[in-house]
Amino acid sequence: MSETDTLGIHDVESCLVQSLSYYMALDDNDLRLIEALEKEQTHFARGDVIQPCRTARSSLYAVTSGWLYASLTDADGRRQITRVFHPGDVVGLSDLSLGLSSCDLVAAGDVVVCPFPRQGLAPILETAPRLSALLFALSARDQAIHMDLIRAIGCLSAVERVGFMLLTWLMRLRMTGDPVETTIRCPMTQTEMGDLIGLTNVSVSKALSTLESEGYLKRDANTLTLLEVDELIAVTRFEDRYGELDTTWFPES
Amino acid sequence: MSETDTLGIHDVESCLVQSLSYYMALDDNDLRLIEALEKEQTHFARGDVIQPCRTARSSLYAVTSGWLYASLTDADGRRQITRVFHPGDVVGLSDLSLGLSSCDLVAAGDVVVCPFPRQGLAPILETAPRLSALLFALSARDQAIHMDLIRAIGCLSAVERVGFMLLTWLMRLRMTGDPVETTIRCPMTQTEMGDLIGLTNVSVSKALSTLESEGYLKRDANTLTLLEVDELIAVTRFEDRYGELDTTWFPES
DNA sequence: CGGTCTGTTGACACTAGTCAAGTGTCGTGG
DNA sequence: CCACGACACTTGACTAGTGTCAACAGACCG
């Protein structure tokens, strides 16, 4: 199931450093603080519950590789996925205010994460105002992403919702990868996709077929290639939240 | 439309102080920093747009009185309300990361807010680690609230969604008011309610009638009284996010 | 080889949307 | 004081988009 190792990470460029420095220059103190968060790595396999719902004082995680998601399952079996995380993301900011975690964290594929306790944030807040501001901004961006999802589920048709989901993933993957990429290697099943955007697996299947027949999409195994990105953006009224981060209000370094 | 005054706020207990000190003891430095955020008050009337979508370097607001909401209107007229704010809430944290604001901010009734610029956060981050942590935790709680809304729109029936919405408001109002209150004086129209939970005004009307006929609810003008709170919580699988805030990870004072 | 999981497709049901008519309230202006 | 329009809400008839159910195909694995 899972395995913990204590390998140093100094030989590889830290995924969290890469992700955070995308937005802001990090000084030596920032780097040391971030490194402290990533000193432990844990592996999970597809379907593993990384952290169950209602965990007390839940951990935070920096994602090193793979996809994972936060989900909530009702007593009657209905499941809602509220957020999908990719390498470089910080997981768990949304539960910081809660004594018990609000979601299951589930590995969507094979995953490597670096868990760290909430107390790991205290030294950052005390000694690194700019890094604190960056984490604050990332928490804010998570909110913007949630609001976009609310709009998608509340306002868009089934086909539009699926297109929206694919665009969200593409723009996120472009942030830490090739900025003109059009292909997504997606480890999630159609049932999981449906649980994310409020549809059944059947509707997802039909929507993907429709997108394909209308020329927006090419499929091959679990690889999805978007063919008409700009048009899809227009149809779904998609807004990219990953491209830029406003840092003008941050404290001076 | 709107009116700005420069009255001191020292004579009345600040709504923001009241709301923040509900969770954490504030020291003199904290109080001075918060006071600086509330030095200006602005009034708006029902329907006024407090701040339009795509505003550059959007302001933050502390809500003094009244309800307001964040909404997004599509070109084809569909509108999604993503969040409703009440007195004591901090508005705008979700747009901190964005150069242009993602939502319209609209007054749901007559409203008094204290606007302050994003730069107002910098001195807090630099000199008040515990207050920074509290704001961070509030941003996290906003996320938890968004995730609950996503679940409601994605998983619940029309009647359940309306019940969920009423419970959310009730628990929020209990936080800064009477903790056993069961009555909500709601300034929002049924169309606005529908835009919040992904329904039409017609469905909201029918759902409210159903809740009333099943004994969950009593209505009188725009006053709503919940009669079977515990049962409604069970039916909608509602989780209260307002009761407690985990402060155990905060830096030492 | 059989079992499990994922995805596809078709028939049908049902929830919520759409449309429309009508009521009640409020504010304005004659 | 009443007439009028604007707006919020209610109710019923009908429609349409997804959900539900079921059968089946293909991939993978023990």
Coordinates of C-alpha atoms (C1' of nucleotides) in Angstrom, one line a residue:
Chain A
M1 CA 0.0 0.0 0.0
S2 CA 2.3 2.7 1.1
E3 CA 6.0 3.0 1.8
T4 CA 7.9 5.7 3.6
D5 CA 11.5 6.4 2.8
T6 CA 13.9 9.0 4.1
L7 CA 15.9 9.7 1.0
G8 CA 17.3 13.1 0.8
I9 CA 15.8 15.2 -1.9
H10 CA 18.8 17.4 -2.5
D11 CA 19.7 15.5 -5.7
V12 CA 16.4 16.2 -7.4
E13 CA 14.8 19.6 -7.9
S14 CA 12.0 19.7 -5.4
C15 CA 8.6 19.8 -7.0
L16 CA 7.3 22.2 -4.5
V17 CA 10.2 24.6 -5.0
Q18 CA 9.7 24.4 -8.7
S19 CA 6.0 25.1 -8.3
L20 CA 6.4 28.0 -5.8
S21 CA 9.3 29.6 -7.5
Y22 CA 7.3 29.8 -10.7
Y23 CA 5.5 32.7 -9.0
M24 CA 8.1 34.3 -6.7
A25 CA 11.8 34.5 -6.2
L26 CA 12.6 32.4 -3.1
D27 CA 15.4 33.4 -0.7
D28 CA 17.6 31.0 1.3
N29 CA 15.4 31.1 4.3
D30 CA 12.3 30.3 2.1
L31 CA 14.2 27.4 0.5
R32 CA 15.2 26.0 3.9
L33 CA 11.7 26.2 5.2
I34 CA 10.3 24.5 2.1
E35 CA 12.9 21.8 2.3
A36 CA 11.8 21.0 5.9
L37 CA 8.3 20.3 4.6
E38 CA 9.5 17.8 2.1
K39 CA 11.9 15.7 4.1
E40 CA 9.6 12.6 4.0
Q41 CA 8.2 11.0 0.9
T42 CA 5.3 8.5 0.8
H43 CA 4.1 6.4 -2.1
F44 CA 0.5 5.3 -2.8
A45 CA -1.1 3.1 -5.4
R46 CA -4.2 3.9 -7.5
G47 CA -7.3 3.8 -5.3
D48 CA -5.4 4.1 -1.9
V49 CA -7.0 6.4 0.6
I50 CA -4.1 8.7 1.5
Q51 CA -6.1 10.3 4.3
P52 CA -9.6 9.4 5.3
C53 CA -12.4 11.9 6.0
R54 CA -12.7 13.0 9.7
T55 CA -9.0 12.6 10.4
A56 CA -8.0 14.7 13.4
R57 CA -5.5 17.5 12.8
S58 CA -5.1 16.3 9.2
S59 CA -1.7 16.6 7.5
L60 CA -0.8 18.7 4.5
Y61 CA 0.9 17.2 1.5
A62 CA 3.2 18.4 -1.3
V63 CA 2.5 16.4 -4.4
T64 CA 5.7 15.1 -6.0
S65 CA 4.2 12.9 -8.8
G66 CA 0.8 11.5 -9.8
W67 CA -2.7 12.8 -9.5
L68 CA -4.9 12.6 -6.4
Y69 CA -8.3 14.0 -5.5
A70 CA -10.4 15.1 -2.5
S71 CA -13.8 13.4 -2.3
L72 CA -16.8 13.0 -0.1
T73 CA -19.0 9.9 -0.1
D74 CA -22.6 10.1 1.2
A75 CA -24.2 7.3 3.1
D76 CA -26.3 6.5 0.0
G77 CA -23.2 6.1 -2.2
R78 CA -23.3 9.4 -4.0
R79 CA -19.8 10.7 -4.2
Q80 CA -18.6 14.2 -4.9
I81 CA -15.0 14.9 -5.9
T82 CA -14.2 18.5 -4.9
R83 CA -10.7 19.0 -6.2
V84 CA -8.0 17.2 -8.2
F85 CA -4.4 17.8 -7.4
H86 CA -1.3 17.6 -9.6
P87 CA 2.5 17.5 -9.0
G88 CA 3.6 20.7 -7.3
D89 CA 0.2 21.4 -5.6
V90 CA -0.1 21.8 -1.9
V91 CA -2.9 19.6 -0.6
G92 CA -4.9 20.2 2.5
L93 CA -5.0 24.0 2.8
S94 CA -8.8 23.8 2.7
D95 CA -9.0 21.7 5.9
L96 CA -6.6 23.9 7.9
S97 CA -9.5 25.5 9.8
L98 CA -11.2 22.2 10.7
G99 CA -10.5 19.9 13.6
L100 CA -11.5 16.9 11.5
S101 CA -10.7 16.7 7.8
S102 CA -13.7 17.2 5.5
C103 CA -12.7 14.9 2.7
D104 CA -11.1 11.6 1.8
L105 CA -7.8 12.1 -0.1
V106 CA -7.6 9.4 -2.7
A107 CA -4.8 8.5 -5.1
A108 CA -6.1 8.8 -8.7
G109 CA -3.1 6.9 -9.9
D110 CA 0.3 5.9 -8.5
V111 CA 1.3 8.9 -6.4
V112 CA 4.3 10.2 -4.4
V113 CA 3.5 12.9 -1.8
C114 CA 5.5 14.6 1.0
P115 CA 3.3 14.8 4.1
F116 CA 3.9 17.5 6.7
P117 CA 2.0 18.6 9.8
R118 CA 0.1 21.8 10.2
Q119 CA 2.7 22.9 12.7
G120 CA 5.1 23.1 9.7
L121 CA 3.4 26.4 8.8
A122 CA 4.2 28.2 12.0
P123 CA 7.9 28.9 11.3
I124 CA 6.9 30.2 7.9
L125 CA 4.4 32.6 9.3
E126 CA 6.9 33.7 11.9
T127 CA 10.0 34.2 9.8
A128 CA 8.9 34.5 6.1
P129 CA 6.2 37.1 5.4
R130 CA 6.6 36.8 1.7
L131 CA 6.4 33.1 1.6
S132 CA 3.4 33.3 3.9
A133 CA 1.8 35.7 1.4
L134 CA 2.5 33.2 -1.4
L135 CA 0.8 30.4 0.5
F136 CA -2.1 32.8 1.2
A137 CA -2.3 33.6 -2.5
L138 CA -2.3 29.9 -3.4
S139 CA -5.1 29.3 -0.9
A140 CA -6.9 32.1 -2.6
R141 CA -6.4 30.6 -6.0
D142 CA -7.8 27.3 -4.8
Q143 CA -10.9 29.2 -3.9
A144 CA -11.1 30.7 -7.4
I145 CA -10.8 27.2 -8.8
H146 CA -13.6 26.0 -6.6
M147 CA -15.8 28.9 -7.7
D148 CA -15.1 28.0 -11.3
L149 CA -16.2 24.5 -10.6
I150 CA -19.4 25.7 -8.9
R151 CA -20.2 27.7 -11.9
A152 CA -19.5 24.7 -14.2
I153 CA -21.7 22.4 -12.3
G154 CA -24.4 25.0 -11.8
C155 CA -24.6 26.5 -15.2
L156 CA -23.1 24.3 -17.9
S157 CA -24.5 21.4 -19.9
A158 CA -23.1 17.9 -19.6
V159 CA -20.9 18.3 -22.7
E160 CA -19.7 21.7 -21.7
R161 CA -18.9 20.5 -18.2
V162 CA -16.6 17.8 -19.6
G163 CA -14.9 20.3 -21.9
F164 CA -14.4 22.6 -18.9
M165 CA -12.9 19.8 -16.9
L166 CA -10.4 18.9 -19.6
L167 CA -9.4 22.6 -20.1
T168 CA -8.8 22.9 -16.3
W169 CA -6.5 20.0 -16.4
L170 CA -4.7 21.1 -19.5
M171 CA -4.0 24.6 -18.2
R172 CA -2.8 23.2 -14.9
L173 CA -0.4 20.8 -16.6
R174 CA 0.9 23.5 -18.9
M175 CA 1.8 25.5 -15.7
T176 CA 4.5 23.1 -14.6
G177 CA 5.1 21.5 -18.1
D178 CA 5.1 22.4 -21.7
P179 CA 3.1 25.7 -22.1
V180 CA 1.7 24.7 -25.5
E181 CA 0.8 21.1 -24.6
T182 CA -2.5 19.8 -25.8
T183 CA -2.4 16.2 -24.5
I184 CA -3.6 15.0 -21.1
R185 CA -2.6 11.6 -19.7
C186 CA -5.5 11.1 -17.4
P187 CA -5.5 8.4 -14.7
M188 CA -9.1 9.0 -13.7
T189 CA -12.0 6.8 -14.7
Q190 CA -15.1 8.2 -16.3
T191 CA -17.0 7.5 -13.0
E192 CA -14.5 9.7 -11.2
M193 CA -14.8 12.4 -13.8
G194 CA -18.5 12.3 -13.4
D195 CA -18.2 12.6 -9.6
L196 CA -16.1 15.7 -10.1
I197 CA -18.5 17.6 -12.4
G198 CA -21.8 16.2 -11.2
L199 CA -22.6 13.7 -13.9
T200 CA -22.9 9.9 -14.1
N201 CA -20.3 7.7 -15.8
V202 CA -22.8 7.2 -18.6
S203 CA -23.2 10.9 -19.3
V204 CA -19.5 11.4 -19.2
S205 CA -19.1 8.6 -21.8
K206 CA -21.7 10.2 -24.0
A207 CA -20.3 13.7 -23.6
L208 CA -16.8 12.5 -24.5
S209 CA -18.1 10.8 -27.6
T210 CA -19.9 14.0 -28.6
L211 CA -16.8 16.1 -28.1
E212 CA -14.9 13.6 -30.2
S213 CA -17.4 13.5 -33.0
E214 CA -17.6 17.3 -33.1
G215 CA -13.8 17.5 -33.5
Y216 CA -12.8 19.0 -30.2
L217 CA -11.0 15.9 -29.0
K218 CA -9.0 12.8 -29.9
R219 CA -8.8 9.8 -27.6
D220 CA -6.4 7.0 -27.3
A221 CA -6.4 4.7 -24.3
N222 CA -6.3 7.2 -21.3
T223 CA -4.6 9.9 -23.4
L224 CA -6.8 12.8 -24.4
T225 CA -5.7 15.4 -27.0
L226 CA -7.6 18.6 -27.3
L227 CA -7.9 19.9 -30.9
E228 CA -9.7 23.1 -30.7
V229 CA -8.6 24.7 -27.4
D230 CA -9.5 28.2 -28.1
E231 CA -13.0 27.4 -29.3
L232 CA -13.5 25.1 -26.3
I233 CA -12.5 28.0 -24.0
A234 CA -15.0 30.2 -25.7
V235 CA -17.8 27.7 -25.5
T236 CA -17.3 26.9 -21.8
R237 CA -16.4 30.5 -20.9
F238 CA -13.3 29.1 -19.3
E239 CA -11.0 31.3 -17.3
D240 CA -7.4 30.3 -16.7
R241 CA -6.4 30.7 -13.1
Y242 CA -3.0 29.3 -13.4
G243 CA -1.2 31.6 -15.7
E244 CA -0.5 34.5 -13.4
L245 CA -0.6 35.2 -9.7
D246 CA -0.9 38.8 -8.3
T247 CA 2.1 39.4 -6.1
T248 CA 1.9 43.1 -6.0
W249 CA 0.5 43.2 -2.5
F250 CA 3.1 41.0 -1.0
P251 CA 5.4 42.4 1.8
E252 CA 8.8 43.7 0.7
S253 CA 11.5 41.2 0.8
Chain B
M1 CA -26.1 54.9 -4.6
S2 CA -23.2 54.9 -2.3
E3 CA -21.8 57.2 0.3
T4 CA -18.4 57.3 2.0
D5 CA -18.0 58.7 5.5
T6 CA -15.0 58.9 7.7
L7 CA -16.6 58.4 11.0
G8 CA -14.4 56.9 13.7
I9 CA -15.5 53.4 14.6
H10 CA -14.2 53.6 18.2
D11 CA -17.6 54.2 19.6
V12 CA -19.1 51.0 18.3
E13 CA -17.6 47.5 18.7
S14 CA -16.1 46.7 15.4
C15 CA -17.9 43.9 13.6
L16 CA -14.6 42.5 12.3
V17 CA -13.0 42.5 15.7
Q18 CA -16.1 40.8 17.1
S19 CA -15.9 38.2 14.4
L20 CA -12.2 37.6 14.6
S21 CA -12.0 37.5 18.4
Y22 CA -14.7 34.9 18.4
Y23 CA -11.9 32.5 17.5
M24 CA -8.7 33.9 18.9
A25 CA -7.6 36.4 21.6
L26 CA -6.4 39.5 19.8
D27 CA -3.5 41.6 21.3
D28 CA -3.0 45.3 21.0
N29 CA -1.0 45.1 17.8
D30 CA -3.7 42.9 16.2
L31 CA -6.4 45.4 17.2
R32 CA -4.5 48.3 15.8
L33 CA -4.0 46.5 12.5
I34 CA -7.6 45.5 12.2
E35 CA -8.7 49.0 13.1
A36 CA -6.6 50.3 10.2
L37 CA -8.6 48.1 7.9
E38 CA -11.9 49.6 9.0
K39 CA -11.2 53.3 8.9
E40 CA -13.6 53.9 6.0
Q41 CA -17.2 52.9 5.7
T42 CA -19.3 52.7 2.6
H43 CA -23.1 52.2 2.2
F44 CA -24.8 50.4 -0.7
A45 CA -28.5 49.8 -1.5
R46 CA -30.1 46.5 -2.6
G47 CA -28.9 45.5 -6.0
D48 CA -25.9 47.9 -6.1
V49 CA -22.8 46.4 -7.6
I50 CA -20.2 47.0 -4.9
Q51 CA -17.4 45.9 -7.2
P52 CA -17.7 44.7 -10.8
C53 CA -16.1 41.6 -12.2
R54 CA -12.7 42.1 -13.8
T55 CA -11.7 45.0 -11.5
A56 CA -8.0 45.4 -11.4
R57 CA -6.3 44.9 -8.0
S58 CA -9.7 44.5 -6.4
S59 CA -10.4 45.6 -2.8
L60 CA -11.1 43.6 0.2
Y61 CA -14.1 44.4 2.4
A62 CA -15.1 43.8 6.0
V63 CA -18.9 43.5 6.2
T64 CA -20.4 45.7 8.9
S65 CA -24.1 45.1 8.2
G66 CA -26.4 43.5 5.6
W67 CA -25.9 40.6 3.2
L68 CA -24.0 40.6 -0.1
Y69 CA -23.0 38.0 -2.6
A70 CA -20.4 37.2 -5.2
S71 CA -21.8 36.3 -8.6
L72 CA -20.8 35.6 -12.2
T73 CA -23.1 36.3 -15.1
D74 CA -22.6 34.5 -18.5
A75 CA -23.2 36.2 -21.8
D76 CA -26.4 34.1 -22.2
G77 CA -27.8 35.5 -18.9
R78 CA -27.2 32.5 -16.7
R79 CA -25.9 33.6 -13.4
Q80 CA -24.1 31.7 -10.6
I81 CA -23.8 33.1 -7.1
T82 CA -20.7 31.5 -5.6
R83 CA -20.8 32.9 -2.0
V84 CA -23.1 34.9 0.3
F85 CA -21.4 37.1 2.9
H86 CA -22.8 38.2 6.3
P87 CA -21.8 40.8 8.9
G88 CA -18.3 40.0 10.2
D89 CA -17.1 38.3 7.1
V90 CA -14.0 39.3 5.1
V91 CA -14.9 39.6 1.4
G92 CA -12.4 39.2 -1.4
L93 CA -9.9 36.7 -0.1
S94 CA -10.7 34.5 -3.0
D95 CA -9.6 37.0 -5.5
L96 CA -6.3 37.9 -3.8
S97 CA -4.3 35.8 -6.3
L98 CA -5.9 37.3 -9.4
G99 CA -5.0 40.5 -11.2
L100 CA -8.6 41.0 -12.2
S101 CA -11.5 40.1 -9.9
S102 CA -13.4 37.0 -10.8
C103 CA -16.9 38.0 -9.6
D104 CA -19.3 40.8 -9.3
L105 CA -19.9 41.8 -5.7
V106 CA -23.6 42.7 -5.3
A107 CA -25.5 44.0 -2.3
A108 CA -28.3 41.6 -1.4
G109 CA -29.9 44.2 0.7
D110 CA -28.9 47.5 2.3
V111 CA -25.3 47.0 3.2
V112 CA -22.4 48.7 5.0
V113 CA -18.9 47.6 4.3
C114 CA -15.4 48.7 5.1
P115 CA -13.2 48.5 2.0
F116 CA -9.4 48.2 2.3
P117 CA -6.7 47.6 -0.3
R118 CA -4.7 44.3 -0.6
Q119 CA -1.7 46.2 0.6
G120 CA -3.4 46.4 4.0
L121 CA -2.5 42.7 4.5
A122 CA 1.3 43.3 4.2
P123 CA 1.8 44.8 7.7
I124 CA -0.2 42.0 9.2
L125 CA 2.0 39.4 7.5
E126 CA 5.1 41.2 8.6
T127 CA 4.3 41.9 12.2
A128 CA 1.4 39.6 13.4
P129 CA 2.0 35.9 12.7
R130 CA -0.9 34.8 14.7
L131 CA -3.3 37.2 13.0
S132 CA -1.9 36.1 9.7
A133 CA -2.6 32.5 10.7
L134 CA -6.2 33.4 11.6
L135 CA -6.8 35.0 8.2
F136 CA -5.2 32.0 6.6
A137 CA -7.6 29.8 8.5
L138 CA -10.6 31.9 7.5
S139 CA -9.5 31.6 3.9
A140 CA -9.3 27.8 4.4
R141 CA -12.8 27.8 5.9
D142 CA -14.1 29.7 2.9
Q143 CA -12.8 26.8 0.9
A144 CA -14.5 24.3 3.1
I145 CA -17.7 26.2 2.5
H146 CA -17.2 26.2 -1.2
M147 CA -16.7 22.5 -1.2
D148 CA -19.9 22.0 0.7
L149 CA -21.7 24.0 -1.9
I150 CA -20.2 22.0 -4.7
R151 CA -21.4 18.8 -3.0
A152 CA -24.9 20.3 -2.5
I153 CA -25.2 21.3 -6.2
G154 CA -23.7 18.1 -7.4
C155 CA -25.4 15.5 -5.2
L156 CA -28.6 16.9 -3.6
S157 CA -32.1 17.1 -5.0
A158 CA -33.8 20.5 -5.3
V159 CA -35.6 20.3 -2.0
E160 CA -32.5 19.1 -0.2
R161 CA -30.5 21.9 -1.8
V162 CA -32.9 24.6 -0.5
G163 CA -32.8 23.0 3.0
F164 CA -29.0 23.0 2.8
M165 CA -28.9 26.6 1.9
L166 CA -31.2 27.6 4.8
L167 CA -29.1 25.6 7.2
T168 CA -25.9 27.2 6.0
W169 CA -27.4 30.7 6.6
L170 CA -28.8 29.7 10.0
M171 CA -25.5 28.4 11.3
R172 CA -23.6 31.4 10.0
L173 CA -26.1 33.8 11.7
R174 CA -25.8 31.8 14.9
M175 CA -22.1 32.3 14.9
T176 CA -22.3 36.0 15.4
G177 CA -25.8 36.1 17.0
D178 CA -28.0 33.9 19.2
P179 CA -26.6 30.4 19.1
V180 CA -30.1 28.8 19.2
E181 CA -31.8 31.1 16.7
T182 CA -34.1 29.3 14.2
T183 CA -35.3 32.4 12.2
I184 CA -33.6 33.9 9.2
R185 CA -34.5 37.3 7.8
C186 CA -33.5 36.8 4.3
P187 CA -33.0 39.7 1.9
M188 CA -32.5 37.5 -1.2
T189 CA -35.1 36.8 -3.8
Q190 CA -36.0 33.3 -4.9
T191 CA -34.2 33.9 -8.2
E192 CA -31.1 34.8 -6.3
M193 CA -31.4 31.7 -4.1
G194 CA -31.8 29.6 -7.2
D195 CA -28.7 31.1 -8.7
L196 CA -26.8 30.1 -5.6
I197 CA -27.8 26.5 -5.6
G198 CA -28.2 25.8 -9.3
L199 CA -32.0 26.0 -9.6
T200 CA -34.5 28.2 -11.2
N201 CA -36.8 30.6 -9.3
V202 CA -39.7 28.2 -10.1
S203 CA -37.9 25.3 -8.5
V204 CA -37.0 27.3 -5.4
S205 CA -40.6 28.3 -5.0
K206 CA -41.8 24.7 -5.3
A207 CA -39.1 23.4 -3.0
L208 CA -39.9 26.0 -0.3
S209 CA -43.6 25.0 -0.5
T210 CA -42.6 21.4 -0.1
L211 CA -40.5 22.1 2.9
E212 CA -43.3 24.1 4.4
S213 CA -45.9 21.4 3.8
E214 CA -43.6 18.8 5.2
G215 CA -43.3 20.8 8.4
Y216 CA -39.6 21.8 8.1
L217 CA -40.3 25.4 7.6
K218 CA -42.6 28.3 8.4
R219 CA -42.7 31.4 6.2
D220 CA -43.8 34.9 6.8
A221 CA -42.9 37.7 4.4
N222 CA -39.1 37.4 4.0
T223 CA -38.7 35.7 7.4
L224 CA -38.0 32.0 7.4
T225 CA -38.2 29.8 10.5
L226 CA -36.7 26.4 10.6
L227 CA -38.8 23.9 12.6
E228 CA -36.9 20.6 12.4
V229 CA -33.2 21.7 12.3
D230 CA -31.7 18.4 13.4
E231 CA -33.8 16.4 11.0
L232 CA -32.9 18.8 8.2
I233 CA -29.2 18.4 9.1
A234 CA -29.6 14.7 8.8
V235 CA -31.5 14.7 5.5
T236 CA -29.0 17.1 3.8
R237 CA -26.0 15.6 5.5
F238 CA -25.1 19.1 6.5
E239 CA -21.8 19.9 8.2
D240 CA -21.4 23.0 10.3
R241 CA -18.2 24.8 9.4
Y242 CA -18.7 27.8 11.6
G243 CA -18.8 26.3 15.1
E244 CA -15.1 25.8 15.6
L245 CA -11.8 26.8 14.1
D246 CA -8.6 24.7 14.6
T247 CA -6.0 27.1 16.0
T248 CA -3.7 24.5 17.4
W249 CA -1.2 25.0 14.6
F250 CA -1.0 28.8 15.0
P251 CA 2.4 30.3 16.0
E252 CA 2.9 31.1 19.7
S253 CA 1.9 34.6 20.7
Chain C
dC1 C1' -9.9 -19.6 -18.5
dG2 C1' -12.8 -16.8 -15.6
dG3 C1' -13.4 -12.7 -12.9
dT4 C1' -13.2 -7.9 -12.4
dC5 C1' -13.1 -3.4 -14.0
dT6 C1' -13.9 0.2 -17.5
dG7 C1' -16.3 2.0 -21.1
dT8 C1' -20.3 1.9 -24.7
dT9 C1' -24.9 2.0 -26.2
dG10 C1' -30.0 1.8 -26.1
dA11 C1' -34.6 2.0 -23.8
dC12 C1' -37.0 4.3 -20.5
dA13 C1' -38.1 7.2 -16.3
dC14 C1' -38.0 11.2 -13.8
dT15 C1' -36.3 15.6 -12.1
dA16 C1' -36.0 20.1 -12.9
dG17 C1' -36.4 23.6 -16.7
dT18 C1' -39.4 26.3 -19.7
dC19 C1' -43.3 28.8 -20.6
dA20 C1' -47.3 31.1 -19.4
dA21 C1' -51.1 32.9 -16.7
dG22 C1' -52.4 34.9 -12.6
dT23 C1' -52.0 36.9 -7.6
dG24 C1' -50.3 40.1 -4.2
dT25 C1' -47.4 43.9 -2.8
dC26 C1' -45.1 48.1 -3.2
dG27 C1' -44.0 52.7 -4.9
dT28 C1' -45.1 56.4 -8.1
dG29 C1' -47.8 59.8 -10.0
dG30 C1' -52.1 61.6 -11.6
Chain D
dC1 C1' -57.5 58.3 -3.3
dC2 C1' -56.9 55.5 -7.0
dA3 C1' -54.5 53.8 -11.4
dC4 C1' -50.6 51.9 -13.0
dG5 C1' -46.4 49.5 -13.6
dA6 C1' -42.6 46.8 -11.7
dC7 C1' -41.4 43.0 -9.2
dA8 C1' -41.7 38.8 -6.5
dC9 C1' -44.0 34.8 -6.0
dT10 C1' -47.2 30.8 -7.2
dT11 C1' -49.2 27.3 -9.9
dG12 C1' -50.0 24.2 -13.8
dA13 C1' -48.9 22.1 -18.4
dC14 C1' -45.5 20.6 -21.1
dT15 C1' -40.5 19.6 -22.5
dA16 C1' -35.9 18.3 -22.4
dG17 C1' -31.7 16.8 -20.5
dT18 C1' -29.7 13.5 -17.4
dG19 C1' -30.2 9.6 -14.5
dT20 C1' -31.2 4.7 -14.2
dC21 C1' -31.1 0.2 -15.7
dA22 C1' -29.4 -3.3 -18.5
dA23 C1' -26.8 -5.8 -21.9
dC24 C1' -22.5 -6.1 -24.0
dA25 C1' -17.5 -5.5 -25.5
dG26 C1' -12.7 -5.1 -24.5
dA27 C1' -8.6 -4.9 -21.4
dC28 C1' -6.2 -6.7 -17.7
dC29 C1' -4.8 -10.0 -14.3
dG30 C1' -4.5 -14.0 -11.5

